[in-house]
Structure formats: C-alpha cells, structure tokens
PDB file of C-alpha atoms in Angstrom:
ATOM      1  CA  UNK A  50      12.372   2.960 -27.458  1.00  0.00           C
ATOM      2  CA  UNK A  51      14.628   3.797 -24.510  1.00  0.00           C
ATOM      3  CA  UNK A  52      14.254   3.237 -20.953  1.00  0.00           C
ATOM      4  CA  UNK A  53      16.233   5.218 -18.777  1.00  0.00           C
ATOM      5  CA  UNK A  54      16.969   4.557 -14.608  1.00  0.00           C
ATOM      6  CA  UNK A  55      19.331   6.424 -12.291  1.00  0.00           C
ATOM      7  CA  UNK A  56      19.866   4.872  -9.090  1.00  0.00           C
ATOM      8  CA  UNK A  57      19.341   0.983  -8.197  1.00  0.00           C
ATOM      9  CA  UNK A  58      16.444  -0.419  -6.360  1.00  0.00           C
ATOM     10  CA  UNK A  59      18.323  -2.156  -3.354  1.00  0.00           C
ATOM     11  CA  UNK A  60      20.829   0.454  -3.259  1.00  0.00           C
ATOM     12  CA  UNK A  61      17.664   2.565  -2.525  1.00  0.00           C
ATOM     13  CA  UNK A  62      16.548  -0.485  -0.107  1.00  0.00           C
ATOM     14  CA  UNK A  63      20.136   0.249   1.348  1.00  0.00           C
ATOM     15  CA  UNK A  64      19.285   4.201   1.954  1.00  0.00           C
ATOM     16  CA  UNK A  65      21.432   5.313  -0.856  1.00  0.00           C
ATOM     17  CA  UNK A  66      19.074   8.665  -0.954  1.00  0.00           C
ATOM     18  CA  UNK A  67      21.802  11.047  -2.391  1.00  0.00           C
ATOM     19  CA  UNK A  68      21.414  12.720  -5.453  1.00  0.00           C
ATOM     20  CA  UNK A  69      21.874  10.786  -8.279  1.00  0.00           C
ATOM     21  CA  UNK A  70      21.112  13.360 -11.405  1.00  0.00           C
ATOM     22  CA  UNK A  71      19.472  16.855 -11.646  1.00  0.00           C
ATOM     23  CA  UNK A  72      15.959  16.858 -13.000  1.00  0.00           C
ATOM     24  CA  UNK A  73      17.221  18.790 -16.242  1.00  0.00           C
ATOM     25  CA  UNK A  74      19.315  16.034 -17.118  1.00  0.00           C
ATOM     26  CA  UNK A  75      17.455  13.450 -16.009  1.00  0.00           C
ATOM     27  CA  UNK A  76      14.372  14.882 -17.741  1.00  0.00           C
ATOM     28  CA  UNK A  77      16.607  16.131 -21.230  1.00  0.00           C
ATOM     29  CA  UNK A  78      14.371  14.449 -23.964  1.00  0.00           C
ATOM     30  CA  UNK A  79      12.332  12.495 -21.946  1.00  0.00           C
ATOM     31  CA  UNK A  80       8.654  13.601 -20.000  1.00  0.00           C
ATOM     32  CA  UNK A  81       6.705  10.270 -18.591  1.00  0.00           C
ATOM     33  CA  UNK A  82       8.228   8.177 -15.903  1.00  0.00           C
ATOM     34  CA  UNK A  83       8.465   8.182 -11.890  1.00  0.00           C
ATOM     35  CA  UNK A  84      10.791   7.825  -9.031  1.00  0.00           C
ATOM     36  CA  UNK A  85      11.689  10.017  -6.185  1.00  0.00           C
ATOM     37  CA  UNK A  86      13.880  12.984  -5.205  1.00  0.00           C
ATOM     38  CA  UNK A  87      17.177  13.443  -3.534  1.00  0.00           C
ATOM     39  CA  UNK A  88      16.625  12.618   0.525  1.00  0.00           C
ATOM     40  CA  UNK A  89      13.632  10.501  -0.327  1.00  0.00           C
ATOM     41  CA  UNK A  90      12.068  13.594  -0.402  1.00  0.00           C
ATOM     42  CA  UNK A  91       7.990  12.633  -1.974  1.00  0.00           C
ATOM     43  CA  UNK A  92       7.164  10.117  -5.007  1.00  0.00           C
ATOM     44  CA  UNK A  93       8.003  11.427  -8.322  1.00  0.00           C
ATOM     45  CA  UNK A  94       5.477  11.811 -11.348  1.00  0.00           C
ATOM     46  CA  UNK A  95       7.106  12.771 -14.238  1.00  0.00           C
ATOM     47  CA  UNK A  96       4.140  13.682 -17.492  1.00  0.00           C
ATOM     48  CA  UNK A  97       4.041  15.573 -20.196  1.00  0.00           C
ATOM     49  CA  UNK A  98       7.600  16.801 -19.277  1.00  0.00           C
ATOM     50  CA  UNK A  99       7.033  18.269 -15.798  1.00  0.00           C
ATOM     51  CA  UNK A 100       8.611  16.787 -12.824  1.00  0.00           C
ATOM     52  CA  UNK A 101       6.209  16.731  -9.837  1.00  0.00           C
ATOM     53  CA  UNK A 102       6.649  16.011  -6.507  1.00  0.00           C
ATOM     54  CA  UNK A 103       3.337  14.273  -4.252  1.00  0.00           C
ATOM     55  CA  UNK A 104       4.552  15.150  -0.887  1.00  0.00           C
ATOM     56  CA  UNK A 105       4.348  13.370   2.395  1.00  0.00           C
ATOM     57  CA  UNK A 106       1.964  16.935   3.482  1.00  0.00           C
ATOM     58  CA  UNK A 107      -0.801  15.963   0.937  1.00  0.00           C
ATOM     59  CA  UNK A 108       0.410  18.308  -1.772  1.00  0.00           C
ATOM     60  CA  UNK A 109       1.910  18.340  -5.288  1.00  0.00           C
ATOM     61  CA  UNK A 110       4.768  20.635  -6.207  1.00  0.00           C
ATOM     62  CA  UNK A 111       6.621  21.281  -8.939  1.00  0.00           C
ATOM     63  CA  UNK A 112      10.255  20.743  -9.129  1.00  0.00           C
ATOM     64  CA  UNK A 113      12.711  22.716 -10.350  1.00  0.00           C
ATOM     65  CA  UNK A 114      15.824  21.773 -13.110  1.00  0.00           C
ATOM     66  CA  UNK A 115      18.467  21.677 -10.350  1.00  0.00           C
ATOM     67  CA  UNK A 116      16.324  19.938  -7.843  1.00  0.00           C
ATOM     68  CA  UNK A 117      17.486  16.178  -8.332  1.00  0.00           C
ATOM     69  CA  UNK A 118      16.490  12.689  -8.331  1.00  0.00           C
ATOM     70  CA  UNK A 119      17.792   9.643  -5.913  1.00  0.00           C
ATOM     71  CA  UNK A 120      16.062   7.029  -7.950  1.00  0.00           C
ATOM     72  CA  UNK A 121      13.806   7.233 -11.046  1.00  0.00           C
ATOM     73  CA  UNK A 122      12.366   5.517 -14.663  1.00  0.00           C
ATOM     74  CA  UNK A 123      11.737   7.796 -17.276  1.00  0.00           C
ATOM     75  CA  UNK A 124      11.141   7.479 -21.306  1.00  0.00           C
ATOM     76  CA  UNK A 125      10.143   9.984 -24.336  1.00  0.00           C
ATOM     77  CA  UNK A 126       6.361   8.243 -24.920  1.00  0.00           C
ATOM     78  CA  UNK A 127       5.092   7.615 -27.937  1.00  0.00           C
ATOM     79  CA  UNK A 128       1.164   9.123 -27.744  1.00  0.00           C
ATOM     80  CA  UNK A 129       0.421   7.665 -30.900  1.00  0.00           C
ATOM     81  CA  UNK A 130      -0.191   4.128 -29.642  1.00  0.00           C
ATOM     82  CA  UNK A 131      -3.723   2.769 -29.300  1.00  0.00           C
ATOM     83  CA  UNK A 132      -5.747   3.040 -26.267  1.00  0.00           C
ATOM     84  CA  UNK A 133      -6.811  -0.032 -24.645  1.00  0.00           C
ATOM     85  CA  UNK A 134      -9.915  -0.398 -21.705  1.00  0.00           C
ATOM     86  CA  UNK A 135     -10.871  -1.929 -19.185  1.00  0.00           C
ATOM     87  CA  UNK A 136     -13.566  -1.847 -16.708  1.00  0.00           C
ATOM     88  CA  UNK A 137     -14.681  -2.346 -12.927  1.00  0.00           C
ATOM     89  CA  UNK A 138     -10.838  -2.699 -11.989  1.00  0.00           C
ATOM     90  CA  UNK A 139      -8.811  -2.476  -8.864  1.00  0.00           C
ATOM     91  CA  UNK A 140      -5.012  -2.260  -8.577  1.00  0.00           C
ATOM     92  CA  UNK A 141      -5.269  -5.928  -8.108  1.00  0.00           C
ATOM     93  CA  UNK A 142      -6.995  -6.393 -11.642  1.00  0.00           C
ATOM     94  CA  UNK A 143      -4.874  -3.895 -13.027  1.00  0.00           C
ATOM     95  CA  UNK A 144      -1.159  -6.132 -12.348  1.00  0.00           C
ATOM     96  CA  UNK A 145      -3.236  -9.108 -13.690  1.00  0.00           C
ATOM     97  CA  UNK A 146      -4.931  -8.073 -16.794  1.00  0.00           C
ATOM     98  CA  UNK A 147      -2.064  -5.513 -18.044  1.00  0.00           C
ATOM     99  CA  UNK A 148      -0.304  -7.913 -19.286  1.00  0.00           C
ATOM    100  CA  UNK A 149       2.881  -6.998 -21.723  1.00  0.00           C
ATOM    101  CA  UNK A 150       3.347  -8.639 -25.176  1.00  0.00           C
ATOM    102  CA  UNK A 151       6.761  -9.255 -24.538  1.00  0.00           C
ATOM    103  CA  UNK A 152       7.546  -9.727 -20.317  1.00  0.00           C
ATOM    104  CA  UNK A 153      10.986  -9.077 -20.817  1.00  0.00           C
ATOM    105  CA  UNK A 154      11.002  -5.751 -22.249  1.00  0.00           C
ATOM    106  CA  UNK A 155      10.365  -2.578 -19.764  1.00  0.00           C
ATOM    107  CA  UNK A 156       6.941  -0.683 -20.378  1.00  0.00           C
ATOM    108  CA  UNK A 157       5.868   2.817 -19.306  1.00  0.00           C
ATOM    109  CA  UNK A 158       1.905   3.032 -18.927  1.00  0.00           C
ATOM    110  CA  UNK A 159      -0.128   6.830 -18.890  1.00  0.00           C
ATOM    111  CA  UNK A 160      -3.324   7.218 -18.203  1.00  0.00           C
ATOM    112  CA  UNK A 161      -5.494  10.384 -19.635  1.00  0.00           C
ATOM    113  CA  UNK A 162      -7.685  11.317 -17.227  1.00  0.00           C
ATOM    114  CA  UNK A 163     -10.013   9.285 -15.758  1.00  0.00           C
ATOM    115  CA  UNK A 164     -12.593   8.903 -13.020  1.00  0.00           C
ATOM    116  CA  UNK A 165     -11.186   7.195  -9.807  1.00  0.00           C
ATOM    117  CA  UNK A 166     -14.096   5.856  -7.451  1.00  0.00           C
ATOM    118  CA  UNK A 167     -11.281   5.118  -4.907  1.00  0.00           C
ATOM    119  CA  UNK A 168      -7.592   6.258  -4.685  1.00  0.00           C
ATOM    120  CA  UNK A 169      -4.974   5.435  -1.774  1.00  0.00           C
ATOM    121  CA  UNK A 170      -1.646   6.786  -2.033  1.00  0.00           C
ATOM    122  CA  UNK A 171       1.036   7.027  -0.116  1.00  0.00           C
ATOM    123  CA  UNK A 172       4.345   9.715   0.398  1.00  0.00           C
ATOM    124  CA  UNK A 173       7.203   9.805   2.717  1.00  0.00           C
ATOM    125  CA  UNK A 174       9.061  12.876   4.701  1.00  0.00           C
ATOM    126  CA  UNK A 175      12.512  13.583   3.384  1.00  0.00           C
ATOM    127  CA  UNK A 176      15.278  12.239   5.487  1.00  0.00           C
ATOM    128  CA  UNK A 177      18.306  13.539   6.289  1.00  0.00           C
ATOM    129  CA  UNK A 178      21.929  11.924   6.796  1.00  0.00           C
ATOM    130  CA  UNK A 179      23.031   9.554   7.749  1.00  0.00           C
ATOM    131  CA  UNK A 180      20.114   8.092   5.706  1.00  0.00           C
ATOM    132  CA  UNK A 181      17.871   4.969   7.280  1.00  0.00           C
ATOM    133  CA  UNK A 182      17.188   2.215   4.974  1.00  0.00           C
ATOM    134  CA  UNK A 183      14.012   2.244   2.986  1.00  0.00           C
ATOM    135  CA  UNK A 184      12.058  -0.060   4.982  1.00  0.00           C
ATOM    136  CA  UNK A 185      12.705   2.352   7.898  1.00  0.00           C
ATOM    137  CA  UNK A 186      11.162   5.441   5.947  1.00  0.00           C
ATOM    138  CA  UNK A 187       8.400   3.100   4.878  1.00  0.00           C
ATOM    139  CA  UNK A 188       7.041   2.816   8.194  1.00  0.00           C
ATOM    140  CA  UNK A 189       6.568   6.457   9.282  1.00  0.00           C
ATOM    141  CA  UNK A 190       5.141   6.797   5.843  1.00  0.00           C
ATOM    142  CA  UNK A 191       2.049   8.939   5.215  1.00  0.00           C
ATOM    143  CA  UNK A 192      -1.134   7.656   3.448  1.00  0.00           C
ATOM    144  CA  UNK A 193      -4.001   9.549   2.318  1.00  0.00           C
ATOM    145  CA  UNK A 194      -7.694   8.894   0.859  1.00  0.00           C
ATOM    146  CA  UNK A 195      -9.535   9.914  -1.763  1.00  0.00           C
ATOM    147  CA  UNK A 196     -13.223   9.156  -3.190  1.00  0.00           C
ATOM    148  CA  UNK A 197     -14.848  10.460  -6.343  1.00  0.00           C
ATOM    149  CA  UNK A 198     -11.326  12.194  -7.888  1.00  0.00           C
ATOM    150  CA  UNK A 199     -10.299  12.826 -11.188  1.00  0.00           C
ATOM    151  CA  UNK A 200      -6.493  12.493 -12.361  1.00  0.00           C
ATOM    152  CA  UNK A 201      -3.751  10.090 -13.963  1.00  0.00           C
ATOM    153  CA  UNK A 202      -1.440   7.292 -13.470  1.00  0.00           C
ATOM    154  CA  UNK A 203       1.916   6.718 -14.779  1.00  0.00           C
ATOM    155  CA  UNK A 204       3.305   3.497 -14.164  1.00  0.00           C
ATOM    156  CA  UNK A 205       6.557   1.175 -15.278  1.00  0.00           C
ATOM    157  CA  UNK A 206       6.964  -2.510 -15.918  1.00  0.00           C
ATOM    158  CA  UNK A 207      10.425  -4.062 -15.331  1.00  0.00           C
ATOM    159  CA  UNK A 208      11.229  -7.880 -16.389  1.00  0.00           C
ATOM    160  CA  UNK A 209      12.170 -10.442 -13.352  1.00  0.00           C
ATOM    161  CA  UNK A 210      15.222 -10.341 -14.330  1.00  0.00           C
ATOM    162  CA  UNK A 211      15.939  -6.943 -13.401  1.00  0.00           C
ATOM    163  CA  UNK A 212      15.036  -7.837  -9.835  1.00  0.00           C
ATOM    164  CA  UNK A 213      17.094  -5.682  -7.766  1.00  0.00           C
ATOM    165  CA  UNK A 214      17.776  -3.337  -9.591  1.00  0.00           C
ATOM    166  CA  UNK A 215      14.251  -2.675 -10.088  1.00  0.00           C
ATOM    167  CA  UNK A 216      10.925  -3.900  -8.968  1.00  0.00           C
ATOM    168  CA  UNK A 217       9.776  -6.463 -11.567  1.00  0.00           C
ATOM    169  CA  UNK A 218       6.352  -6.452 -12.138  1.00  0.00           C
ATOM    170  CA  UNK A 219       4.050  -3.007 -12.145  1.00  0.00           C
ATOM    171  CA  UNK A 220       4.611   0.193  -9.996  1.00  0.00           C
ATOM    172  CA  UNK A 221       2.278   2.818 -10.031  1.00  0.00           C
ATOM    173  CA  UNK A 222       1.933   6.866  -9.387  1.00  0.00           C
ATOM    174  CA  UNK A 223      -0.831   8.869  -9.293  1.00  0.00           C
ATOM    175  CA  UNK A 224      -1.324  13.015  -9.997  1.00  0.00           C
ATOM    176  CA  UNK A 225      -4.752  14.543  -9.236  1.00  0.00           C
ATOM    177  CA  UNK A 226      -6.497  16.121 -12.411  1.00  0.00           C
ATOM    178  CA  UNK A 227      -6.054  19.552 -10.568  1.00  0.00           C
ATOM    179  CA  UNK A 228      -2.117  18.890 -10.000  1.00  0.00           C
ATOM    180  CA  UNK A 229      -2.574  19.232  -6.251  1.00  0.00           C
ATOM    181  CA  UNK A 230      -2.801  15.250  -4.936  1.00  0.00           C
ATOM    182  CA  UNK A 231      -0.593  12.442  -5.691  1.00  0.00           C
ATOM    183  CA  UNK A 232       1.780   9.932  -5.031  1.00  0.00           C
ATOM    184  CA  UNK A 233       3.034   5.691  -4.809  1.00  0.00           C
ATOM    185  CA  UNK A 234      -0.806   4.171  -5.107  1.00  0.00           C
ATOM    186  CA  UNK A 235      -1.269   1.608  -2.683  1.00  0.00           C
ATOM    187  CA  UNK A 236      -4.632   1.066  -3.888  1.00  0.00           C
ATOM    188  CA  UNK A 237      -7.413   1.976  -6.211  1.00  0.00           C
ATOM    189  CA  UNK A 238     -10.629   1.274  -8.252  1.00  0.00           C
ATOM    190  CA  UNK A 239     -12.259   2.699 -11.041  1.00  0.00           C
ATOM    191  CA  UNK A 240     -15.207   1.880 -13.459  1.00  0.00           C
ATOM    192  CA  UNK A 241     -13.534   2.889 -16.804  1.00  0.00           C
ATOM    193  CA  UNK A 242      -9.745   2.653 -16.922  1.00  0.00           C
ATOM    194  CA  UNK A 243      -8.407   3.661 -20.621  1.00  0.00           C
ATOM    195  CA  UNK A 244      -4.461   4.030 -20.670  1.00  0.00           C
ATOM    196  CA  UNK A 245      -1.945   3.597 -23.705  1.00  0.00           C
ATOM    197  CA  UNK A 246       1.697   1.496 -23.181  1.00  0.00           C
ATOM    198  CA  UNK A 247       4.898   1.731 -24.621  1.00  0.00           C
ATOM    199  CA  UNK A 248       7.248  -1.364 -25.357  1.00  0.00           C
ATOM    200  CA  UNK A 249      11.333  -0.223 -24.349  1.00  0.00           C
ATOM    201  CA  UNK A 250      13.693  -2.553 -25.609  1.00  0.00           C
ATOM    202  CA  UNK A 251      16.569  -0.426 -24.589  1.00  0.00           C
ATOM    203  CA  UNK A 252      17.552   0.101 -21.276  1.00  0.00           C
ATOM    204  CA  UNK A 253      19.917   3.174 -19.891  1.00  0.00           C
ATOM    205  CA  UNK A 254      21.378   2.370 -16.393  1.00  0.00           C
ATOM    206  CA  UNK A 255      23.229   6.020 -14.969  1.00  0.00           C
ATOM    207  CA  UNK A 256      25.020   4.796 -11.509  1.00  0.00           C
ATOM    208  CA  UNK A 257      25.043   7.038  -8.229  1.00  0.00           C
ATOM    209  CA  UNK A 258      28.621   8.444  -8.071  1.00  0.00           C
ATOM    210  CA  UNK A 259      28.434   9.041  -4.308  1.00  0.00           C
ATOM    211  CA  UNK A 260      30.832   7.005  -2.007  1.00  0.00           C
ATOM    212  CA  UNK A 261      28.522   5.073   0.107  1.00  0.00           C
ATOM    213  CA  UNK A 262      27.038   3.466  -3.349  1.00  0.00           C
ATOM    214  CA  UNK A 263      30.557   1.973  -2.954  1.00  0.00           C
ATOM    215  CA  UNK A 264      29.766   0.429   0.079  1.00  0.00           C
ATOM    216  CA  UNK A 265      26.345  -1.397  -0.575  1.00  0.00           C
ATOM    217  CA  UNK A 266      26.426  -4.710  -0.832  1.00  0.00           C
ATOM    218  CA  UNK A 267      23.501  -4.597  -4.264  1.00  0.00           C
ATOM    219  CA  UNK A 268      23.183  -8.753  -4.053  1.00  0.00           C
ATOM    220  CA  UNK A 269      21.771  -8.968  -0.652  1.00  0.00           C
ATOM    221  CA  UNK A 270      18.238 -10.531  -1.110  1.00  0.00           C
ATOM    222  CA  UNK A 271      15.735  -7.179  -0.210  1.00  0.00           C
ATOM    223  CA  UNK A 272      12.533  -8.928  -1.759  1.00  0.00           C
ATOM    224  CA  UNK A 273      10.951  -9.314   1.385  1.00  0.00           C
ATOM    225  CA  UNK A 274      11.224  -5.791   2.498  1.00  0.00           C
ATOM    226  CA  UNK A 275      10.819  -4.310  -1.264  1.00  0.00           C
ATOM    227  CA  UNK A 276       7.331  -5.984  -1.074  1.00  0.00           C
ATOM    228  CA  UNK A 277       6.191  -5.002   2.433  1.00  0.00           C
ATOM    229  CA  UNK A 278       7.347  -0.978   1.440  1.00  0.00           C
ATOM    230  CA  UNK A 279       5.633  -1.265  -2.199  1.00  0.00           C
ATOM    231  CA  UNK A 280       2.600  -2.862  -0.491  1.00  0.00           C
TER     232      UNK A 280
END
C-alpha cells in the first residue's frame, strides 16, 4: 500500500503555505488521510473520499476539486482489516498503546464512529502573503471543546526517520459524526475506542513547485517548534 504526501513538514514550519496540488488530484484514487489547505487555511480530514475542511470558526466545510492543499497524507484504505479496541484511553494512551508492527513503515488509522467523553481540537485562520512561519500561526490558533460527541478520527504514523519531512510518531484529526466539528486534536478521551490500521510500505513524495520552496533551508532543526505547534 501507498502513502502519498505533498508538501514537507519544515518547509510548512518555514511558511511554505502555497498551493501544492488541487484536491482532485491530490484525492484521484485515494479517500483517508489529513493535512491542510492552501494559506493554512483549517486542518484537513480527508474520509471516505471527501475532503473536509474544520475551520478556525468552529465549522466543517466541504471542499471543492480545485480548492488545493499546502501540505497533506493521504492513502486508498483497505476496510477489510480487523478492528482492534481499546478502552478508558486518552490521546496520551492512544501514542503509547498504538503501536505499529513494523515502526518504519507509514500507517493511516480510521476510526468508525465512536463515543468521545472529551474532545479538544484545534484550527487556524488562513493567512495571507507574505506567509508567517508556522509557529507564528500556531499561536493565534483557535481551540474549541467538546463533551459527550459522537464522530471519527483519522490519523497517520510516519517513521523517525522521516523527521522533517514529516512528524514521526502519531498525528491526529477529528470530524464530528454530524460533519459540522473538527479539526488537529490536541486532546481527547473516550471509554471504547475501536479503529482499523493500514501498513504503507510505499511512500509518494510530490514537491511544492513554488519559488520560495527554493529558498527554505529543509535541514534546519524545527523539532522544538514542530512539538510546541502539534502540542
């Protein structure tokens, strides 16, 4: 199975927020992933094929094939793959007991949808040029709340070694059952948590064509800052 990215993480870091790929091609044979759009503009959720947008307002739209994505993981997932639970978890317990068979390979997680006691997500405005850097974005960001709500969670793995051009370790996104809530979870908890992975031991790397991606230097050491924006 193939994992595809557009866009690098520190070049993201860097405020490389340009369009990298429309959402038709980005989303041509694939449906379960996330990222974000061109301008920074919301967290992605890509499932079942539909590319939605959890907005820094609170609300979830839809996007259309020649909006276009800045930075974003998507695959084609295999639903025939066994479910696995796990109970009384937290986002915490979540990065330490999903652990992959194989930690270098990529993974894509789903969810079906499940009861969330707690949810905290987070969203940022879109920005315009000349773009700030991530970290900038980050802390204007807005965060919202939510008790007692049903929905999903689509989430990728990348290996250390990709550190840089991803985030190694988990990421997660959230979409409200109603398609109206979502966005990068910051935290959660949940009593049952049921989800299915897939293992990707191919990985598709499409490049921002832009000129400023020319300029970024992509081995400047951002794990400081990744961390404090993806915490």
């Amino acid at each position: 199975m193939k994992f595809y990215q557009v866009n690098t993480l520190n070049s993201l870091m860097l405020g490389n927020f340009d369009r990298t790929v429309s959402v038709k091609d980005f989303m041509n044979g694939k449906d379960t992933g996330i990222g974000t759009y061109e301008g920074l503009n919301g967290e992605a959720i890509f499932m079942d094929g539909v590319a939605y947008n959890g907005t820094a307002d609170g609300n979830v739209k839809i996007m259309k094939d020649d909006d276009y994505v800045a930075f974003g993981t998507v695959c084609k997932f295999d639903n025939s793959v066994s479910y696995h639970t796990l109970e009384n978890v937290d986002l915490d317990a979540l990065k330490k007991d999903i652990v992959p068979d194989n930690p270098n390979y990529f993974y894509v997680l789903k969810t079906d949808k499940i009861k969330f006691d707690t949810m905290h997500v987070r969203s940022c405005y879109p920005s315009e040029k000349p773009y700030p850097t991530l970290s900038q974005v980050a802390s204007c960001q807005r965060e919202f709340h939510y008790q007692n709500i049903e929905g999903y969670m689509i989430a990728v793995w990348c290996p250390q070694y990709v550190k840089g051009i991803n985030l190694p370790g988990w990421h997660f996104h959230f979409l409200s059952a109603d398609k109206t809530k979502g966005g990068h979870i910051l935290g959660m908890s949940a009593k049952e948590f049921v989800y299915q992975l897939n293992a990707c031991n191919e990985f598709d790397l499409t490049l921002p064509t832009n000129k400023e991606f020319a300029t970024r230097d992509l081995c400047e050491d951002l794990s400081a800052k990744t961390k404090a924006v993806e915490g």
